[in-house]
Short mmCIF file of C-alpha atoms and ligand atoms in Angstrom, two decimals:
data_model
loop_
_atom_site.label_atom_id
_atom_site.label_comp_id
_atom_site.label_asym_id
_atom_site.label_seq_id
_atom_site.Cartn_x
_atom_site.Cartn_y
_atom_site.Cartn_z
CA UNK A 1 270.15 41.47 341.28
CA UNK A 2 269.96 39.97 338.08
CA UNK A 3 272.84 38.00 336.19
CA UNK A 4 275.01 40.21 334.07
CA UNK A 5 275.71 36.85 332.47
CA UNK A 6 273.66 34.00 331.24
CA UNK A 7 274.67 29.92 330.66
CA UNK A 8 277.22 29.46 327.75
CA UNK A 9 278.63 32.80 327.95
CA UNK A 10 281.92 33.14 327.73
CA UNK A 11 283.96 36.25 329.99
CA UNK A 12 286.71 37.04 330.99
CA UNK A 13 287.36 37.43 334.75
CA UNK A 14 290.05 38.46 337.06
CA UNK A 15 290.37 36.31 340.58
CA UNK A 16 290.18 37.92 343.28
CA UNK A 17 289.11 35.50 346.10
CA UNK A 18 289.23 31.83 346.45
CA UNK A 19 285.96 30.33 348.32
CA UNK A 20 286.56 27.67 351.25
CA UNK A 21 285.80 24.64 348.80
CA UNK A 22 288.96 26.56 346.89
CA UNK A 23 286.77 27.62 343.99
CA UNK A 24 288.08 30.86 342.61
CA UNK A 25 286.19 34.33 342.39
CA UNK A 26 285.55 36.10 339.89
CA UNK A 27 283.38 38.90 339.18
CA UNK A 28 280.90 40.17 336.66
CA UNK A 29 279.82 43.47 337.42
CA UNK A 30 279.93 42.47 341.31
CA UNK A 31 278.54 39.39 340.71
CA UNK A 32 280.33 36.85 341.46
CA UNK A 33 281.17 33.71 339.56
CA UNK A 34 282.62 30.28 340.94
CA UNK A 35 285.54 29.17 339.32
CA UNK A 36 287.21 25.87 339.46
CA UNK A 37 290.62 25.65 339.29
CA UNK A 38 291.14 29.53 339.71
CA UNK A 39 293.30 31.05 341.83
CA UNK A 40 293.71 34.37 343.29
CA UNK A 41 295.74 36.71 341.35
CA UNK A 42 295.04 34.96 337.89
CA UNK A 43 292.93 36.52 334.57
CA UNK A 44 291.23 33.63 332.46
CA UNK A 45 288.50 33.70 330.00
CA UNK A 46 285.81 31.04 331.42
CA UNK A 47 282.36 29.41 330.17
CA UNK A 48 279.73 30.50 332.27
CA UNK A 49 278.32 26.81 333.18
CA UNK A 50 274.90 28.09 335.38
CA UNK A 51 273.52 31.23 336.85
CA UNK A 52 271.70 31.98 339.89
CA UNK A 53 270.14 35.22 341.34
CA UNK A 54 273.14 36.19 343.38
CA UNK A 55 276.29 34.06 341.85
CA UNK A 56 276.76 31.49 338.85
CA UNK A 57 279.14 28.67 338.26
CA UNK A 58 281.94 28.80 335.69
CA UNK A 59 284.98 27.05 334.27
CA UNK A 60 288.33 27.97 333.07
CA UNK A 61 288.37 28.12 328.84
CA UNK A 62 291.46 29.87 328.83
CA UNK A 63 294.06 30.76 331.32
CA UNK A 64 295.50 33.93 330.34
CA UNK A 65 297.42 35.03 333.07
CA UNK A 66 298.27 32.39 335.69
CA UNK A 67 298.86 32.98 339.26
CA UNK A 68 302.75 32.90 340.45
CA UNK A 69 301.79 30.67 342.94
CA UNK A 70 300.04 27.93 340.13
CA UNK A 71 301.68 24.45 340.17
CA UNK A 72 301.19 20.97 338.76
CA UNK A 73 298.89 19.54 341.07
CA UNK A 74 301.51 15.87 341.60
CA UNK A 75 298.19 14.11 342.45
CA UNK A 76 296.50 12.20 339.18
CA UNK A 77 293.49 12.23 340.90
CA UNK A 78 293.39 15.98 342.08
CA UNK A 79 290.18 17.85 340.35
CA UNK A 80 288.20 14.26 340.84
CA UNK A 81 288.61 13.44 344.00
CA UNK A 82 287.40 15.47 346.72
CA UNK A 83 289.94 14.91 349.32
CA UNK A 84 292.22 17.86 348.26
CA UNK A 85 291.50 20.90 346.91
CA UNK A 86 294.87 23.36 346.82
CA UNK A 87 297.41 21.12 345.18
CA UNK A 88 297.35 23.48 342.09
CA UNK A 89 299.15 26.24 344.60
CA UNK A 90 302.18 26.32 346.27
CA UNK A 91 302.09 25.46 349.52
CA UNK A 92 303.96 28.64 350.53
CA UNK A 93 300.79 30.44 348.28
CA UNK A 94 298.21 27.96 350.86
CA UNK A 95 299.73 29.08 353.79
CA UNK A 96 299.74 32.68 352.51
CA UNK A 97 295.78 32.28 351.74
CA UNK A 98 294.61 30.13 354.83
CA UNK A 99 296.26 32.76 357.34
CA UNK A 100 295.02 35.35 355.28
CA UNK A 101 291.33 33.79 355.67
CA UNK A 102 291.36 33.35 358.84
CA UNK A 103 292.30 37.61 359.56
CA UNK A 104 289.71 38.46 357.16
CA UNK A 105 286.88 35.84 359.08
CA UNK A 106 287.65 37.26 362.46
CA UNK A 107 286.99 40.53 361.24
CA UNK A 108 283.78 40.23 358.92
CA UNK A 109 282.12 37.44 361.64
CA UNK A 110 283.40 38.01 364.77
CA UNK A 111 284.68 41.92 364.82
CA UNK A 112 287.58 40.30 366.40
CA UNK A 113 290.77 42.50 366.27
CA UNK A 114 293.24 40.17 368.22
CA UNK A 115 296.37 39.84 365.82
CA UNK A 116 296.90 36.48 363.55
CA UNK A 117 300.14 35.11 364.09
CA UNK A 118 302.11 33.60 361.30
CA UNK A 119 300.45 30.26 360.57
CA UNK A 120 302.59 27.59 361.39
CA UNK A 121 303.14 25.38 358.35
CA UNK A 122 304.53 21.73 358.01
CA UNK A 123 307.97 20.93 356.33
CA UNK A 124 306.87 18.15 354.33
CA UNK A 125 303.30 18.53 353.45
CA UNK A 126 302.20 15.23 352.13
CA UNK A 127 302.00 11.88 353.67
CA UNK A 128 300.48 13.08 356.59
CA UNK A 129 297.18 11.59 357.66
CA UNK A 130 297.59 8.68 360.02
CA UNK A 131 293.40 7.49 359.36
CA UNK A 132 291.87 7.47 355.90
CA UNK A 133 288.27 5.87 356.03
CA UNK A 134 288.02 4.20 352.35
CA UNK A 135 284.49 3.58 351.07
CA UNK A 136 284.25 0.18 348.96
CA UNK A 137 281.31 -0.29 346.13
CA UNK A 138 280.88 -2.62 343.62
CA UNK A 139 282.38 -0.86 340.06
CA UNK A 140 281.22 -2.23 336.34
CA UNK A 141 284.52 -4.40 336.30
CA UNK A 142 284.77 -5.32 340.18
CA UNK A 143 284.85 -4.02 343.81
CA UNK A 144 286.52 -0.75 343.87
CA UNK A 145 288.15 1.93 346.72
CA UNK A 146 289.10 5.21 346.84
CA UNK A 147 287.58 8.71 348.22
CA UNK A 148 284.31 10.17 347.44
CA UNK A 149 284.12 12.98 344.25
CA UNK A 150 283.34 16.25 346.29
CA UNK A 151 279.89 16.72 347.47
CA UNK A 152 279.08 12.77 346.49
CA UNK A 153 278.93 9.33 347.17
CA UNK A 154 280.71 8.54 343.58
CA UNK A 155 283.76 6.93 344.55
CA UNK A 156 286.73 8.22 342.73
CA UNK A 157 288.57 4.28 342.45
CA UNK A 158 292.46 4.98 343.72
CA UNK A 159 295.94 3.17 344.02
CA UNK A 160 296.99 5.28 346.32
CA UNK A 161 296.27 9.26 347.80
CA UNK A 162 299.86 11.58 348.27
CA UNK A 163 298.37 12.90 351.76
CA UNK A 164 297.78 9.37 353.71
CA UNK A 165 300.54 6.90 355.19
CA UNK A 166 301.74 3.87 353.21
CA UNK A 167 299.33 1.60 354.81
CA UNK A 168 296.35 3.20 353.97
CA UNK A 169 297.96 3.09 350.31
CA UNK A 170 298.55 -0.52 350.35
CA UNK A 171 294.79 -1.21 351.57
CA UNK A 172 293.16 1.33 349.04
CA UNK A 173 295.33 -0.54 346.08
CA UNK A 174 294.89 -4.20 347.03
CA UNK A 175 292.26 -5.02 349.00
CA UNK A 176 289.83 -4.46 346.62
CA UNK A 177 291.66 -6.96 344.27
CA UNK A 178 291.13 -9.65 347.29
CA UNK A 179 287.44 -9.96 348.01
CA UNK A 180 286.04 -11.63 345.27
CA UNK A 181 288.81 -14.55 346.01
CA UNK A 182 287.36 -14.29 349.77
CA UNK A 183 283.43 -13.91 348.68
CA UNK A 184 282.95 -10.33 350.70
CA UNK A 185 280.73 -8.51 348.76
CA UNK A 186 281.07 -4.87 349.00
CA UNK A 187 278.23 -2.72 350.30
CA UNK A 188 275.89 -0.93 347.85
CA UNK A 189 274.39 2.34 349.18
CA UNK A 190 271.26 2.83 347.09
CA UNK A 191 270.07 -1.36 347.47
CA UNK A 192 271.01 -1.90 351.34
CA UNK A 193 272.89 -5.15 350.24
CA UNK A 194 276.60 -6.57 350.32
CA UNK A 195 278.59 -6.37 353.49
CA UNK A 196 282.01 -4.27 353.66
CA UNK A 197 280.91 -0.46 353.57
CA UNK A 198 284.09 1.19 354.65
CA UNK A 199 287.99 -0.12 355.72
CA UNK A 200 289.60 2.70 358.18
CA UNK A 201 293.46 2.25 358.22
CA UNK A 202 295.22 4.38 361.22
CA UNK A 203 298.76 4.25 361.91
CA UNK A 204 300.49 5.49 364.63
CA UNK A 205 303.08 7.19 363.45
CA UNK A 206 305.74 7.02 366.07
CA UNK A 207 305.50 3.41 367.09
CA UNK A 208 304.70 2.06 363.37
CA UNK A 209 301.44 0.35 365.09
CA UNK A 210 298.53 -0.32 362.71
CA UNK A 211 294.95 -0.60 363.04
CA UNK A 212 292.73 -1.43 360.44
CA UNK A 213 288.62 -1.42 360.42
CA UNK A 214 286.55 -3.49 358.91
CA UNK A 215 283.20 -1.54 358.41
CA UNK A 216 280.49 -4.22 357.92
CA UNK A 217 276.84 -4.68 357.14
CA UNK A 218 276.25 -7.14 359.40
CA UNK A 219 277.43 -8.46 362.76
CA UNK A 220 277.64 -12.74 360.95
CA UNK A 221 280.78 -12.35 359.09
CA UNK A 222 281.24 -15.12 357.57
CA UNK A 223 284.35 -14.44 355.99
CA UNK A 224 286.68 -13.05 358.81
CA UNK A 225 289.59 -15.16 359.26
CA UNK A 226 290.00 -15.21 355.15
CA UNK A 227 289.82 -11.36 355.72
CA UNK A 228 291.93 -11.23 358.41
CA UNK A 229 294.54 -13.45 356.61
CA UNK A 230 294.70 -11.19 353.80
CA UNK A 231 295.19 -8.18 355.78
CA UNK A 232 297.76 -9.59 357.54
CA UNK A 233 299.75 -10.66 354.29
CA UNK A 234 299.10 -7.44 352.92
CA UNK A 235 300.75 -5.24 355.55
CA UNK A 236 302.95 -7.86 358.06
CA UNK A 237 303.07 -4.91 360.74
CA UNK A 238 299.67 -4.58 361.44
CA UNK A 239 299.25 -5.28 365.20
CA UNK A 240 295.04 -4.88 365.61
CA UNK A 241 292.39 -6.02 363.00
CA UNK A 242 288.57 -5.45 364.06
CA UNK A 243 285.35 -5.47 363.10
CA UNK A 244 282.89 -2.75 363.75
CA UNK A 245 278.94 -3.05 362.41
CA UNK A 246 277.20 -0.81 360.51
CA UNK A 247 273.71 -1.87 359.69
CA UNK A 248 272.00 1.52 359.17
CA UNK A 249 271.15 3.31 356.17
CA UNK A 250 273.15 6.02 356.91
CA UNK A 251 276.18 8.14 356.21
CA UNK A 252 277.77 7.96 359.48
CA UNK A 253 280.59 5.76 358.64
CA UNK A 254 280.78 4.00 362.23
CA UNK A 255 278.39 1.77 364.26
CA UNK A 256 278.11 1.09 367.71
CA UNK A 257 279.23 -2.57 367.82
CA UNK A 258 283.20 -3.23 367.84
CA UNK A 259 284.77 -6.41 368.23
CA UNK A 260 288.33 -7.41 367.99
CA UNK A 261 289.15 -10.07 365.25
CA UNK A 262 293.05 -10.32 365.88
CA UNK A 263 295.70 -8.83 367.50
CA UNK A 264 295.05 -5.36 370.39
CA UNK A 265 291.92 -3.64 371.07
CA UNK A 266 293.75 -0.62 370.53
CA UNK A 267 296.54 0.87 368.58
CA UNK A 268 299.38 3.25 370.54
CA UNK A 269 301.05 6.68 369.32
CA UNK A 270 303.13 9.06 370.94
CA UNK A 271 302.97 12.66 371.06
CA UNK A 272 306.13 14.65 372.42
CA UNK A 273 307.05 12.73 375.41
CA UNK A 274 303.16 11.53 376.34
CA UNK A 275 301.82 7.98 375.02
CA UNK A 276 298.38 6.85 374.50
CA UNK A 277 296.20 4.35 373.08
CA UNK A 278 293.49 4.86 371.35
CA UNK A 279 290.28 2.58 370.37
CA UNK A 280 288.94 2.55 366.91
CA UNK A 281 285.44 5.00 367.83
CA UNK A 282 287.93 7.29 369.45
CA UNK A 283 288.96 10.61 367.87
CA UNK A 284 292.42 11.48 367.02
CA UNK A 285 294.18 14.01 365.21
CA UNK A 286 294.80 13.16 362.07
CA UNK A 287 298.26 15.04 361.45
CA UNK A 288 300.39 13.44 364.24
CA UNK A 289 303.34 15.88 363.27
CA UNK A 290 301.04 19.17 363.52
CA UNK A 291 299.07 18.03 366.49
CA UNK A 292 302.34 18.47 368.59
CA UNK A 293 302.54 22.09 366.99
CA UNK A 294 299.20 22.51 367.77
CA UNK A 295 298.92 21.09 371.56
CA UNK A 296 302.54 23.10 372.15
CA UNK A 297 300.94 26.15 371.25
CA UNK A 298 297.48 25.63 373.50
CA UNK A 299 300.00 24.89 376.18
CA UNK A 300 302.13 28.00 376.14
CA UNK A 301 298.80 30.27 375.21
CA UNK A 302 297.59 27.88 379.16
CA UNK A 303 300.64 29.52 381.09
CA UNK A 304 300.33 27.12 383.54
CA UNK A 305 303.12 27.30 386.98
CA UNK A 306 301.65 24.55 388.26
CA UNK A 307 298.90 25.84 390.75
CA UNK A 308 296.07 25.61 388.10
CA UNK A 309 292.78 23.56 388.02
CA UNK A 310 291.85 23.60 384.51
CA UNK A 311 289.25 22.19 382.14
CA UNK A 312 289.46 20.69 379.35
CA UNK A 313 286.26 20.20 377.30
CA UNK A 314 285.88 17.97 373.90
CA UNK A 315 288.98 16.11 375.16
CA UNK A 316 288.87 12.99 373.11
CA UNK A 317 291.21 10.37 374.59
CA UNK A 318 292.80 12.81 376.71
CA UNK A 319 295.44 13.94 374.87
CA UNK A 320 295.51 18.18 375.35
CA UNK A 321 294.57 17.20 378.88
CA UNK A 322 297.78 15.18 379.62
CA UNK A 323 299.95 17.70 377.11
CA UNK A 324 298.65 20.38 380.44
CA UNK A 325 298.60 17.80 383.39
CA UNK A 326 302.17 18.04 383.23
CA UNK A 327 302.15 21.55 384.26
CA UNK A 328 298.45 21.84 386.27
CA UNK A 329 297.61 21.31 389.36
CA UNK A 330 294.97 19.29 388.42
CA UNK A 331 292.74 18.88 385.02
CA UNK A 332 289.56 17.45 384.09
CA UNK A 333 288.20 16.45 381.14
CA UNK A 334 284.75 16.08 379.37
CA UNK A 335 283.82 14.51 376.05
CA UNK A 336 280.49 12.84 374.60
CA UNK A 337 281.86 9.62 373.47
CA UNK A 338 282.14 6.68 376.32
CA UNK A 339 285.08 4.75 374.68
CA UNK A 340 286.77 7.73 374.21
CA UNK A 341 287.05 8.40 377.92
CA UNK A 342 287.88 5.04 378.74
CA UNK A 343 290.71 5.43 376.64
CA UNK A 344 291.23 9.15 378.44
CA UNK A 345 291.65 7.28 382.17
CA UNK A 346 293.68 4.50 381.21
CA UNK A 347 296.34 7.05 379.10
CA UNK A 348 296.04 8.78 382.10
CA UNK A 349 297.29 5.89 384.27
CA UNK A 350 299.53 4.42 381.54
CA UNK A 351 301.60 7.55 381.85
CA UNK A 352 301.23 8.04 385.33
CA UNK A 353 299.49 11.12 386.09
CA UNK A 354 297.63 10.85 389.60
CA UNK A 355 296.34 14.64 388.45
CA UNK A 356 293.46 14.23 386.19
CA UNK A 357 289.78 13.46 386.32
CA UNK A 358 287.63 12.42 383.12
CA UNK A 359 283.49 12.09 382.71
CA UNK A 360 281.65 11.15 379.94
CA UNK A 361 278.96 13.52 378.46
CA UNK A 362 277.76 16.29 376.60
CA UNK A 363 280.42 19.53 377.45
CA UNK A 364 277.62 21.92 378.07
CA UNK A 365 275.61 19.63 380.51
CA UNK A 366 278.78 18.23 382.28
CA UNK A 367 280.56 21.28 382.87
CA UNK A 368 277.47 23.59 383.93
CA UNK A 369 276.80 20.82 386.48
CA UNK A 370 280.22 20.80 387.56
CA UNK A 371 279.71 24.63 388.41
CA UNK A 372 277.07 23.87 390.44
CA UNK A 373 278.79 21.63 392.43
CA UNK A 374 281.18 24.45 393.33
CA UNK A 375 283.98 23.16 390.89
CA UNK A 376 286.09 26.38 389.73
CA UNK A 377 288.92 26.30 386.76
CA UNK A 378 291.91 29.12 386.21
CA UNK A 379 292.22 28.07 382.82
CA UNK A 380 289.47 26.56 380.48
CA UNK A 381 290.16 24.76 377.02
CA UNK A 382 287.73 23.92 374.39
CA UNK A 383 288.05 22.05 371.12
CA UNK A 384 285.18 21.49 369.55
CA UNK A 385 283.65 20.02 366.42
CA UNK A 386 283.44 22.34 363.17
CA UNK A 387 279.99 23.20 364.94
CA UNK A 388 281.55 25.23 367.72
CA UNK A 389 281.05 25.27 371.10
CA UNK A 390 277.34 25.06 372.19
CA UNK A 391 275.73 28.08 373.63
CA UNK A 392 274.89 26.58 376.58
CA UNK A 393 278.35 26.23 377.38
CA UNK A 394 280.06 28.89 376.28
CA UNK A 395 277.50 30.93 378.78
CA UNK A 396 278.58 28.88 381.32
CA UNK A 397 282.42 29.96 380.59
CA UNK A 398 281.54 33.38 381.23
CA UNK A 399 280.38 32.58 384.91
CA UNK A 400 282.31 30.07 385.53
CA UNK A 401 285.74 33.19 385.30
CA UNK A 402 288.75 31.57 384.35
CA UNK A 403 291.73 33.33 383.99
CA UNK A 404 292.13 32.26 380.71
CA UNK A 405 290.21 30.54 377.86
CA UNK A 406 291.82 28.38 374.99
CA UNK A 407 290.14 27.98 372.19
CA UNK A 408 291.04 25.56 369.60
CA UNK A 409 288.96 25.28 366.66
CA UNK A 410 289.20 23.61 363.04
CA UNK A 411 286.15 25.96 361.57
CA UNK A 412 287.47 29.41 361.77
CA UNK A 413 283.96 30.67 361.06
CA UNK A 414 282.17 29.12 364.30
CA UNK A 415 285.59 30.05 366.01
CA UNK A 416 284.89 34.13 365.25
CA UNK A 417 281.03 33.48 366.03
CA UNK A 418 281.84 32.07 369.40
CA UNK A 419 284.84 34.43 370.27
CA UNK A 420 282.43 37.60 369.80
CA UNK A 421 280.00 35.62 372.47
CA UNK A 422 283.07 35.59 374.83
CA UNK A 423 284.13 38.68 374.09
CA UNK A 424 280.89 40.39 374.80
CA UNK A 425 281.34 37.93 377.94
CA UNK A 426 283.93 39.35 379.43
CA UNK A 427 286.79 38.14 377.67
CA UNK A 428 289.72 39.74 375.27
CA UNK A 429 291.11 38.08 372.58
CA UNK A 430 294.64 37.92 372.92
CA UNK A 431 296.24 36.49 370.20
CA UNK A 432 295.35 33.57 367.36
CA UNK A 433 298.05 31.45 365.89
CA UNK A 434 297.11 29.40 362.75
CA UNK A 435 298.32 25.69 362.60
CA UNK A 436 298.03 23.49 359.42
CA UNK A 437 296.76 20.18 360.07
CA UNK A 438 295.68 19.29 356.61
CA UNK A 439 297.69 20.70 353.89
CA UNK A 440 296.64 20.28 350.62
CA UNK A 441 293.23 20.81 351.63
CA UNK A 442 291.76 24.27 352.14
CA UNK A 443 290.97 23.15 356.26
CA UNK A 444 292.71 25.55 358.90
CA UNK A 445 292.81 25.11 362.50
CA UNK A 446 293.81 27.74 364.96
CA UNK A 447 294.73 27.98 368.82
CA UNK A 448 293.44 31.22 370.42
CA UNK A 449 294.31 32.66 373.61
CA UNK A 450 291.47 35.16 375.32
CA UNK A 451 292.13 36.75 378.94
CA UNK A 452 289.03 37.50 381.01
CA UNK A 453 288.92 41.74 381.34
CA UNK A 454 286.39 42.08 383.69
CA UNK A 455 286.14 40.79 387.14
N1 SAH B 501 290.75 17.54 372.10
C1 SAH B 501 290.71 16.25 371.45
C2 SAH B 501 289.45 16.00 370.64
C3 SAH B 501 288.97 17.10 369.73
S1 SAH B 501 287.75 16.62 368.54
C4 SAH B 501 291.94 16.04 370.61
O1 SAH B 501 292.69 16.97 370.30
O2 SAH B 501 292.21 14.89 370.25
C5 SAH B 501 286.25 17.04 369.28
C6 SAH B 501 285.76 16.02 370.28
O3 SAH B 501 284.52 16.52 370.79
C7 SAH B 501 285.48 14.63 369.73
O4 SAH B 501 286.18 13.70 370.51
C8 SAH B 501 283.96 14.47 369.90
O5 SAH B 501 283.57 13.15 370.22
C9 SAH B 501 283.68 15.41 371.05
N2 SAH B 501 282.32 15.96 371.19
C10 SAH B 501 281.43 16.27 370.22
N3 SAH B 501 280.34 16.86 370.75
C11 SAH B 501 280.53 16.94 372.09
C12 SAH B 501 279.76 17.46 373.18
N4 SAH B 501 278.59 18.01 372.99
N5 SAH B 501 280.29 17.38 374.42
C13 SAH B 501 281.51 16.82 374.62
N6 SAH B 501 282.27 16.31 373.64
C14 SAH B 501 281.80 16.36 372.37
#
């Protein structure tokens, strides 16, 4: 196809379609242009910026007829950073669209027909996210923080981001303003010099715990105890400080090495009535209001009386494991990183369950073995990364026959790929509910129950 439009045009478009980076689309004769800041529903004259064989990229000139759904994005760094990309609409309008995607992906991907419940929203969307991982970099004036432009390493520099807890706001503003005092040097991508790369602030929301990361170059920190002073004066509450090193060119934020400059290892949270403590490699949901949404749902979609073994695979710390161990008869858990199940065990025996069984490893080595061995499950639950489930595993599901399989997924594309695999398995979708763990941004995640149809 060629372009019906060329760079420096100018056209005017109707939206029809927003893309999962929450560009707007717009079409020219079918082809489509990228918009940002469109939204669905709105007419605007735009400036064609560059044109490809199938699509080009555009931006607004004029807005002629905005969307009902268009708000003042409340953010001043919204359209820089690339942290959030729907504050411009409603949230009603991003619920609308996210459960709307995720019909329209089941269909076109997986041919799934299961119905999409009403997605279940938040009631205050901001202020959410208990982590934020804040790259540092030297700026023309002095060190700076903040998030990453979208698709970048340009750090946008920030006093503070509407979406995070206070204490990741009160890092992100002053710490920066500290290090020169202290002589850390912040870390510079493109030379390989300077020592702080990233802070990670994660609060636990119901106990008002704090952990906060030091990312560092190198393991000889010279500077720790002025660094841990500061932090310490900067937010009083803070109950763990630690140092974990980075020394790789690389853009995985985390190292291997951890080590505890004051206060716990760990920091606690609670979820419903379950605690747990969690180390600073382990994963944790970021939207501790949400995750009890979510973990509610993949418990009811379980429908566990008490007489089931079940699996649970990608299980972090432990936490949808002990959400079911209340009502299972026994469950066991599998996930890749070692800390993480260390922390899995002892949550298990901090809140008393005698019931569950955790091994570290990769999900579709672990739990193929485990079928081997003559291990069965009624009920199997996998959440995995935004890559799906491998296919190793999800084989394995279909002879290993549970009763039931839930799926929880933040990528609702690898979610429809993976249910059609089960589906031609054996298995029926039943029923997908939508949760929003990161308003604001145009992430979804979903809980989906399938029943096995054939014996
Ligand atoms: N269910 C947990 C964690 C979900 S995140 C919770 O709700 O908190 C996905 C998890 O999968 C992460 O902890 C990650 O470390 C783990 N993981 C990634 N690849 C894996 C694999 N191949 N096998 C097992 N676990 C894996």
């Amino acid at each position: 196809m060629t372009a019906p439009v060329k760079k420096n045009d100018r056209v005017t478009v109707y939206i029809e379609d927003l893309t999962h980076e929450g560009l707007g689309v717009g079409k020219v004769d079918g082809y489509p242009l990228f918009i940002h800041g469109a939204l669905p529903q709105e007419t605007a004259e735009v400036h064609v910026l560059k044109t490809l064989k199938s699509y080009g990229f555009a931006k607004i000139v004029e807005l002629k007829e905005p969307s009902p759904d268009r708000v003042e994005a409340p953010c001043m760094y919204f359209g820089k950073c690339g942290g959030c990309q729907l504050q411009h609409l409603s949230y009603e309008g991003q619920l609308h669209w996210k459960e709307n995607m995720v019909r329209n992906v089941m269909k076109r991907i997986g041919k799934i027909e299961a119905p999409v419940r009403p997605i279940k929203g938040m009631e205050h969307p901001w202020n959410y996210r208990n982590k934020s991982q804040i790259p540092f970099a030297m700026g023309e004036s002095g060190p700076i923080a903040g998030f990453y432009k979208s698709r970048t390493h340009d750090i946008v520099d920030m006093e503070r981001c509407l979406i995070q807890m206070s204490e990741a706001d009160i890092i992100m503003a002053n710490l920066k303003k500290e290090l020169e005092k202290i002589g850390i040097e912040p870390y510079n991508e493109t030379t390989h010099q300077g020592m702080l790369r990233h802070v990670i602030v994660r609060t636990g929301r119901a106990t008002g715990e704090v952990m906060v990361v030091l990312v560092t170059k190198k393991r000889k920190f010279p500077q720790k105890d002025a660094a841990v002073e500061v932090i310490r004066k900067l937010i009083p509450h803070v109950t763990s400080i630690v140092q974990n090193v980075n020394s790789e060119k690389t853009n995985v934020i985390l190292g291997k090495e951890t080590m505890t400059l004051w206060g716990k290892e760990t920091i606690e949270d609670t979820i419903g009535d379950i605690r747990f403590e969690i180390s600073a490699r382990s994963f944790y949901q970021v939207n501790p209001v949400q995750t009890e949404v979510l973990y509610n749902q993949a418990l009811e979609y379980a429908g566990l009386t008490g007489e089931e073994t079940v699996i649970d695979a990608y299980c972090g710390i432990g936490t949808i494991s002990l959400f079911l161990a209340k009502k299972a008869k026994q469950v066991m858990g599998v996930e890749i990183v070692e800390e993480a199940i260390e922390d899995a065990k002892r949550n298990a025996e901090l809140n008393g369950f005698t019931n569950t069984y955790f091994e570290a490893g990769p999900a579709e080595e672990v739990i193929p073995r485990w079928y081997k061995e003559g291990k069965r499950a009624d009920v199997l639950v996998v959440d995995p990364p935004r890559k799906g489930c491998d296919q190793a595993l999800l084989n394995t599901i279909i002879e290993f026959k549970p009763k039931r399989v839930v799926y929880v997924s933040c990528n609702p594309s690898t979610l429809a790929r993976d249910l059609r695999i089960l589906e031609d398995g054996g298995y029926k979708t039943m029923e997908i509910t939508p949760v929003d763990m990161f308003p604001q941004t145009t992430h979804v995640e979903c809980v989906v129950l399938m029943s096995r149809v054939e014996k």
